[in-house]
CSV table of C-alpha atoms in Angstrom, one decimal:
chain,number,residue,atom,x,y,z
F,26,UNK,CA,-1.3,-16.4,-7.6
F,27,UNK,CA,-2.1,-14.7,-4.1
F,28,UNK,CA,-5.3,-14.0,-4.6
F,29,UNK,CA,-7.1,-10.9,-1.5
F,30,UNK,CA,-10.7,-11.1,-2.1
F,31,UNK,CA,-12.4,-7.9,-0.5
F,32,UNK,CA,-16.3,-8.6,-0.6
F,33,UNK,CA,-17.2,-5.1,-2.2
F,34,UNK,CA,-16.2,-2.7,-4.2
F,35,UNK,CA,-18.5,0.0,-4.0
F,36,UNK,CA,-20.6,0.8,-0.8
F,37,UNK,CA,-22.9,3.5,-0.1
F,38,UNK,CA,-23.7,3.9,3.8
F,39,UNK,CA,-25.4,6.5,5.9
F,40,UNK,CA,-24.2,8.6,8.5
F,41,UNK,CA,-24.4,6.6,12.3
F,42,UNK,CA,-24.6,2.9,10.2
F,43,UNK,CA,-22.3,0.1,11.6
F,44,UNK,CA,-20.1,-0.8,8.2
F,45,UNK,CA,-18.5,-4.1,7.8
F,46,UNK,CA,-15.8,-4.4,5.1
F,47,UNK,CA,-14.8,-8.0,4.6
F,48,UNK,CA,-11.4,-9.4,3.6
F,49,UNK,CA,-10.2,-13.0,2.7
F,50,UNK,CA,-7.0,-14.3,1.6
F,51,UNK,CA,-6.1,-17.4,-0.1
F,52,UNK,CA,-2.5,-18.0,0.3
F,53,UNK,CA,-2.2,-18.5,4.1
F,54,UNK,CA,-0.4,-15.3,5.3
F,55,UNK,CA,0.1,-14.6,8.6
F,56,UNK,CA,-0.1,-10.9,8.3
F,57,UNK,CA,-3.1,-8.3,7.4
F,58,UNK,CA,-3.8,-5.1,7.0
F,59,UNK,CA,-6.3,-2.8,5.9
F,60,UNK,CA,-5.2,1.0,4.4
F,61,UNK,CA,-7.5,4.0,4.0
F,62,UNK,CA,-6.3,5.4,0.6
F,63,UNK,CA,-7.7,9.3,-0.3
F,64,UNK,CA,-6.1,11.3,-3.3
F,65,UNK,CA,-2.7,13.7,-2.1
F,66,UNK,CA,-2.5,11.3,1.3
F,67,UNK,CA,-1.3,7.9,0.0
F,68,UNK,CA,-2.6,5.3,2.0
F,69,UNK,CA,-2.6,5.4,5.6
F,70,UNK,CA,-2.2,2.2,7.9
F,71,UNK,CA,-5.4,1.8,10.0
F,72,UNK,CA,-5.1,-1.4,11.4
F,73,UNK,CA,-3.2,-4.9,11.0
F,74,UNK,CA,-3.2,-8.2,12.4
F,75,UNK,CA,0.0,-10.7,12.5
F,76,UNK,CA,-1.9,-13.5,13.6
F,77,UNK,CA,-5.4,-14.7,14.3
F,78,UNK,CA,-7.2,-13.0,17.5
F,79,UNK,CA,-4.2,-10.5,17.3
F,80,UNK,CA,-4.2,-6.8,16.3
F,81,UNK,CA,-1.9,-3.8,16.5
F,82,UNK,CA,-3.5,-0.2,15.6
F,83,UNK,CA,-2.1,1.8,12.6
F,84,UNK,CA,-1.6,5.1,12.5
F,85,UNK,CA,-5.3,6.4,12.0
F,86,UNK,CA,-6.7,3.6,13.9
F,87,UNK,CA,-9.6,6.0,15.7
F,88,UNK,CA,-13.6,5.3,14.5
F,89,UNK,CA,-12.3,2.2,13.7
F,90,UNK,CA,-12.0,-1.7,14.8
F,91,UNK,CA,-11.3,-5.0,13.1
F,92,UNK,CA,-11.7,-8.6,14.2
F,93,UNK,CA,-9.1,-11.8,12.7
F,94,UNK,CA,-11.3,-14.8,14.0
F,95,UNK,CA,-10.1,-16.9,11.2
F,96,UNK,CA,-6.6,-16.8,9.8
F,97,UNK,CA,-7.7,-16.4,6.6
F,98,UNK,CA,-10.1,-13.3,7.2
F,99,UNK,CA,-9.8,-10.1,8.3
F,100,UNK,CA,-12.5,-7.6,8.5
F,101,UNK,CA,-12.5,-3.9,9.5
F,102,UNK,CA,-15.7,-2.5,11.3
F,103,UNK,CA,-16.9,1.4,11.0
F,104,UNK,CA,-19.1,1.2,14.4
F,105,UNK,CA,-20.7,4.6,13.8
F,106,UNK,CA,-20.0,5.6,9.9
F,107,UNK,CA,-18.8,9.3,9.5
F,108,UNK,CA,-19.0,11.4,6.2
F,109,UNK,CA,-14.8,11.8,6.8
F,110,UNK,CA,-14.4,7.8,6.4
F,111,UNK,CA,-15.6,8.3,2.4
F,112,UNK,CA,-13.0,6.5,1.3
F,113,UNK,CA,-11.2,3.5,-0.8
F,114,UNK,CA,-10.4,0.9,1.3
F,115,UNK,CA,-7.7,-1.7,0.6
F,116,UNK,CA,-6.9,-5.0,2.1
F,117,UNK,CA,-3.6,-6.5,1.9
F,118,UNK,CA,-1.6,-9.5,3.0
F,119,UNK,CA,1.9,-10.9,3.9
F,120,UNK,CA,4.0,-13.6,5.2
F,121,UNK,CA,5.4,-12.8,8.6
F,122,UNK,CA,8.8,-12.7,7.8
F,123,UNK,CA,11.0,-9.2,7.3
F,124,UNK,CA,10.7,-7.5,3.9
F,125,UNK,CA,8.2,-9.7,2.7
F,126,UNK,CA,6.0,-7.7,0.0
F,127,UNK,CA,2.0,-7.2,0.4
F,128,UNK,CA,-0.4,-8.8,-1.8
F,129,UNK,CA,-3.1,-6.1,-2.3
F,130,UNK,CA,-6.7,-6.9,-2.7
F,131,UNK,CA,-8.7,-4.4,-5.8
F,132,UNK,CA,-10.2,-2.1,-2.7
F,133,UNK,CA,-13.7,-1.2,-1.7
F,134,UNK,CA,-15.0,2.1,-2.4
F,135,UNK,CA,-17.2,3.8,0.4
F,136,UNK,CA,-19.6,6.8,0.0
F,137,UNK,CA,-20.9,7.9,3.8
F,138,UNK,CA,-23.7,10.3,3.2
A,6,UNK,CA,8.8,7.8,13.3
A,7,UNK,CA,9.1,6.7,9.6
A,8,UNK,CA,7.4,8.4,7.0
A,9,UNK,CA,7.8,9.0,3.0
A,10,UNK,CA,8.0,12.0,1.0
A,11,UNK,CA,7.0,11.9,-3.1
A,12,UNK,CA,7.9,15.6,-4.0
A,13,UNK,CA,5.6,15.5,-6.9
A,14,UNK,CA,1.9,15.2,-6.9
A,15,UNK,CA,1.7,15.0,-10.8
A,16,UNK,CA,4.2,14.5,-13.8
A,17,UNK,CA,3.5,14.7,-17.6
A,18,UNK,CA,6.0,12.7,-19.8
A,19,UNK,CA,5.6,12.1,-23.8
A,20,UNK,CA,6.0,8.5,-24.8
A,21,UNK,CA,9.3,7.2,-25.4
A,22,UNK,CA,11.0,9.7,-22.8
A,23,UNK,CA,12.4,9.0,-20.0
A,24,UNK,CA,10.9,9.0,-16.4
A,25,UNK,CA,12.0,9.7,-12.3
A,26,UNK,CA,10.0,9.6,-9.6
A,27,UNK,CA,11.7,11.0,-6.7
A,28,UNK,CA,11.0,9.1,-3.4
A,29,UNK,CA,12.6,10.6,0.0
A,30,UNK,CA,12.2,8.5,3.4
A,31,UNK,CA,12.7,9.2,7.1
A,32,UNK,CA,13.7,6.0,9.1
A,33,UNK,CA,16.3,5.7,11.7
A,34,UNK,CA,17.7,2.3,10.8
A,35,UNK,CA,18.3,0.8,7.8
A,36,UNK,CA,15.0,0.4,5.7
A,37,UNK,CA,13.3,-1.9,3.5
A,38,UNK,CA,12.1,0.1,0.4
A,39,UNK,CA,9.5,-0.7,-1.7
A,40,UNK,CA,7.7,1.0,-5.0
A,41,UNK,CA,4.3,-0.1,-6.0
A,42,UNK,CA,2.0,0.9,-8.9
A,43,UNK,CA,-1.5,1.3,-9.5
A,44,UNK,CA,-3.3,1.7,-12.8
A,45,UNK,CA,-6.4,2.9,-13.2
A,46,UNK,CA,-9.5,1.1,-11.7
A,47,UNK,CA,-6.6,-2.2,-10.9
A,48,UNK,CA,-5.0,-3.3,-7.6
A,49,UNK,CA,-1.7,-2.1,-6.4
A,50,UNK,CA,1.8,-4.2,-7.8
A,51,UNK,CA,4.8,-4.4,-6.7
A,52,UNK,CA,7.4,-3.3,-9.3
A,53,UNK,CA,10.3,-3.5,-7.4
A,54,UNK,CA,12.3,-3.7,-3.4
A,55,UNK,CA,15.3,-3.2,-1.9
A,56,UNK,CA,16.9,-5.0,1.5
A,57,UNK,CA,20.5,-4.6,1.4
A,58,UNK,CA,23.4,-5.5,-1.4
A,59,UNK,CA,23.7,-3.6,-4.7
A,60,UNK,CA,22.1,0.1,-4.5
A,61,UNK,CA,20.5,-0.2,-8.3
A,62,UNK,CA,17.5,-2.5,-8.0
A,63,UNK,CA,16.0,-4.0,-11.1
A,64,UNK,CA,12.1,-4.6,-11.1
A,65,UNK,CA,9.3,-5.5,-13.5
A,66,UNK,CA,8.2,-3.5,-16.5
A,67,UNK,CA,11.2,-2.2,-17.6
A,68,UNK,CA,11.6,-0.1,-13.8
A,69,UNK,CA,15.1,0.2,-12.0
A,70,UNK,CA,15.5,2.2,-8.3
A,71,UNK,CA,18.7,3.6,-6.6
A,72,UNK,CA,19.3,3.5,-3.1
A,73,UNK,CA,21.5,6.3,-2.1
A,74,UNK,CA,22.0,6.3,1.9
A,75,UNK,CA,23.3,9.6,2.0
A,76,UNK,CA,20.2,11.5,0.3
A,77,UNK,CA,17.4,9.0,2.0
A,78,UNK,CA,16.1,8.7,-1.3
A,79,UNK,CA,14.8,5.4,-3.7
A,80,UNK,CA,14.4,7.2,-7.0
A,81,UNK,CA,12.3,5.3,-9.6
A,82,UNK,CA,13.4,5.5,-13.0
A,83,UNK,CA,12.5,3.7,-16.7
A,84,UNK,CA,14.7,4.9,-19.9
A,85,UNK,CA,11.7,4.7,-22.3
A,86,UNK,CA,8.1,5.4,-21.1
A,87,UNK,CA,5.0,3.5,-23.0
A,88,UNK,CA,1.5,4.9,-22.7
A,89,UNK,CA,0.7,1.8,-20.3
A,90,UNK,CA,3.0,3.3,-17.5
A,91,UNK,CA,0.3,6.1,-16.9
A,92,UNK,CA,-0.7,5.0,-13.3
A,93,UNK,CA,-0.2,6.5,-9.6
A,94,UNK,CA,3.1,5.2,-8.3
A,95,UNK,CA,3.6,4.8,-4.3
A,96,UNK,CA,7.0,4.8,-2.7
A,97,UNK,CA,6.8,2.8,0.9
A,98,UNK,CA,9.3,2.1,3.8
A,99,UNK,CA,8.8,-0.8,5.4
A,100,UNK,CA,9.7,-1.0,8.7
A,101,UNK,CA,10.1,-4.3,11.3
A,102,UNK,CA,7.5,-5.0,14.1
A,103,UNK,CA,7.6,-7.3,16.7
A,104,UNK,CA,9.3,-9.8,14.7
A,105,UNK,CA,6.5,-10.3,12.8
A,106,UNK,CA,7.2,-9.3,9.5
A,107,UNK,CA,7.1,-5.8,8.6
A,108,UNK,CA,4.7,-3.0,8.2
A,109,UNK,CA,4.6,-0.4,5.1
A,110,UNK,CA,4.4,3.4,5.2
A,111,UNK,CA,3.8,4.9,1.6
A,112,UNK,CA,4.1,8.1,0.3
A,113,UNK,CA,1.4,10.3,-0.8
A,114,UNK,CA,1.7,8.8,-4.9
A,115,UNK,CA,2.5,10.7,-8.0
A,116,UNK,CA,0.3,10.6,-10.6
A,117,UNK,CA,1.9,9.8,-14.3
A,118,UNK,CA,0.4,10.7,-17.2
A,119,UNK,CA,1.8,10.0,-20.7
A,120,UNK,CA,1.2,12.5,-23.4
A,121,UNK,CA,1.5,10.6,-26.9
């Protein structure tokens, strides 16, 4: 089974921190992406990556970045935590082909205080 | 742009009844549709997708979704519900990007619960 590792599941950060939410796949996809979830909204695309050293924003991409050095890894970086980015956070993953599904990872939890 | 409606935030079904979940998209070509489900405190799972071909799509746990072109809607449906269906269920469009596999845009989820 696909396994998408994300390296916590509940963070609690203060206001101005730099956040670092970690991601790692074992099934060599091509494709990643991380998704803001919040009750009533669904989850919003913030960022995703179709190959290593590549990225395309989302549609909330703003207070955030992310960084694919290594195919298998994909991280997303809060450079100046903001209590509106209180959030679950999930990783996902794909092949790079069309109509492939995504491979969800269990999602970290973060409290900005 | 693309984007997914769920009309309903909540629904409350008894066990044994049956269950829809309307889903209503906004694309401008043909989509790929998807409906994923999360239970409580787990991951989300794919239950079921549609590409192209037959318009009644079968998927996992007993789950079956319609494609009807002319309403922009994937309605999910199961005949019989069991109190292990109670979850959030998200409708997604997914929609093609630089070749390089495709991109999802979900709805906003509807929450099931399942009196007994």
């Amino acid at each position: 089974d696909v396994k998408v590792t994300q390296s916590s599941r509940y963070l609690v950060k203060r206001t101005g921190e730099k956040v670092f939410l970690e991601c790692v796949q074992d099934m060599d996809h091509e494709n990643m992406f991380w998704y803001r979830q919040d009750p009533g909204l669904g989850l919003r695309l913030i960022y995703f990556s179709y190959d290593v050293k590549m990225k395309e924003k989302g549609d909330i991409p703003e207070g955030y970045s992310v960084s694919r050095e290594k195919k298998e890894r994909f991280s997303l970086i809060l450079e100046s935590a903001s209590t509106n980015q209180t959030s679950m956070y999930l990783c996902a993953s794909s092949l790079k082909r069309s109509g492939e599904k995504l491979f969800f990872g269990s999602g970290t939890q973060l409290s900005v205080l | 742009a693309q984007s997914v409606t769920q009309p309903d935030i909540h629904i409350t079904v008894s066990e044994g009844a049956s269950l829809e979940l309307r889903c209503n998209y906004s694309y401008g070509a043909t989509p790929y549709l998807f409906w994923y489900v999360q239970s409580p405190g787990q991951g989300l799972q794919l239950l079921l997708k549609y590409f192209s071909g037959d318009t009644l799509v079968q998927g996992i746990k007993g789950f079956e979704a319609e494609f009807k072109r002319s309403q922009s809607s994937f309605n999910l449906r199961k005949p019989s519900v069991h109190w292990s269906d109670a979850a959030e269920y998200f409708c997604a469009v997914g929609v093609m990007i630089k070749a390089a596999g495709n991109k999802l845009t979900f709805g906003g989820g509807t929450r099931v619960l399942v009196k007994p």
